[in-house]
Amino acid sequence: MPSITTRHFLQTAGTLVAGLLLAACSKQEPATPAASAPATPAPAARIYVVGTDAAYAPFESQNEKGEIVGFDIEVVQAAAQKAGMDVKFLNTPWEGIFNSLGQGDRDLLVSSITITDERKQTMDFSTPYFDAQQLIAVKKDSKIASFDDLKKLKVGVQNGTTGDEVITKLQGKDSANVKRFESTPLALKELEGGGVDAVVADNGVVVHYVNNNANAQFKTISDASFKAEQYGIAVKKGNADLLEKINKGLAAIKTDGSYDRIYAKYFGAAPAAAATK
Ligand code: ARG
């Protein structure tokens, strides 16, 4: 009897140990985070970093709290939301903005960037989201009446912008009269102080500055020679996935009326009427 009992005990114990071992082994297998957390949380959503030179009201600027705000910002936020993307904006000086995209420090750029053939060689652009044109700012009492009048005068521009391009073409690339500034507001300040005779920059920004700085005593001059420009959101060349996402988002906000609402908030009119100013 005792021997049977012992055998039984050993058998039972052996089975138990084997069972425990098996259980332990099978537990080991899926010992991944999923197994320890049955309600698997969704993987942390990717946040796309958007670079913008936030010294370009009303398109992108910093408010008193240091937050980046403006038309471009709201357009990208709305489009991103439609595309199911999380975005955050980082103030990025114009000087290095295209490099930051090329190096992967920024996923997207929104900065009133005119789509040009030259830029298209090094980056890809979304469908256009805004129509623009160059505009000349001068002092109210200035005799300047056309773009051609600027041929031999001192003209302020933001370095590397389409405004820089047009005046450089007019004056020649060795002209010492093209004064290039880090930002458009700096160029306009210089005009206020009399350091330059005119500033050439995007119409929306010039109009906004003139309207909000009455004591600067500026007037604006448009010129038929200025070509139509269109703003696009830039992605790194070849980033087709991201481009498709943002284009889908843009299309969605254009059809559901949210683009028009943002437009009216900043420019007070329907896009069709205001875009061609
Ligand atoms: N549209 C012009 C360009 O592409 C000027 C853009 C400047 N944008 C800015 N946020 N500073 O050259």
CSV table of C-alpha atoms and ligand atoms in Angstrom, one decimal, residues 53 55-56 60 94 111-114 119 134 158 160-163 184 202 229 231, ligand 1:
chain,number,residue,atom,x,y,z
A,53,ASP,CA,8.3,81.2,-40.6
A,55,ALA,CA,6.6,86.4,-39.1
A,56,TYR,CA,4.2,86.7,-41.9
A,60,GLU,CA,1.6,82.8,-39.9
A,94,TRP,CA,12.8,81.3,-43.7
A,111,SER,CA,4.7,79.3,-44.9
A,112,SER,CA,3.0,81.1,-47.8
A,113,ILE,CA,5.3,79.3,-50.0
A,114,THR,CA,4.9,80.1,-53.7
A,119,ARG,CA,11.5,74.8,-55.9
A,134,GLN,CA,3.6,90.6,-55.5
A,158,GLN,CA,12.8,89.2,-47.7
A,160,GLY,CA,15.1,84.3,-51.0
A,161,THR,CA,11.4,85.0,-51.6
A,162,THR,CA,9.6,85.5,-54.9
A,163,GLY,CA,9.7,89.3,-54.1
A,184,THR,CA,9.3,90.8,-44.4
A,202,ASP,CA,3.3,89.2,-51.2
A,229,GLU,CA,1.5,83.0,-57.6
A,231,TYR,CA,0.8,78.9,-52.3
B,1,ARG,N1,5.4,83.7,-51.2
B,1,ARG,C1,6.8,84.1,-51.1
B,1,ARG,C2,7.7,83.0,-51.5
B,1,ARG,O1,7.4,81.9,-51.5
B,1,ARG,C3,7.1,84.6,-49.7
B,1,ARG,C4,6.8,83.6,-48.6
B,1,ARG,C5,7.5,84.0,-47.3
B,1,ARG,N2,6.9,83.4,-46.2
B,1,ARG,C6,7.1,83.6,-44.9
B,1,ARG,N3,6.4,83.0,-44.0
B,1,ARG,N4,8.1,84.4,-44.6
B,1,ARG,O2,8.8,83.3,-51.8
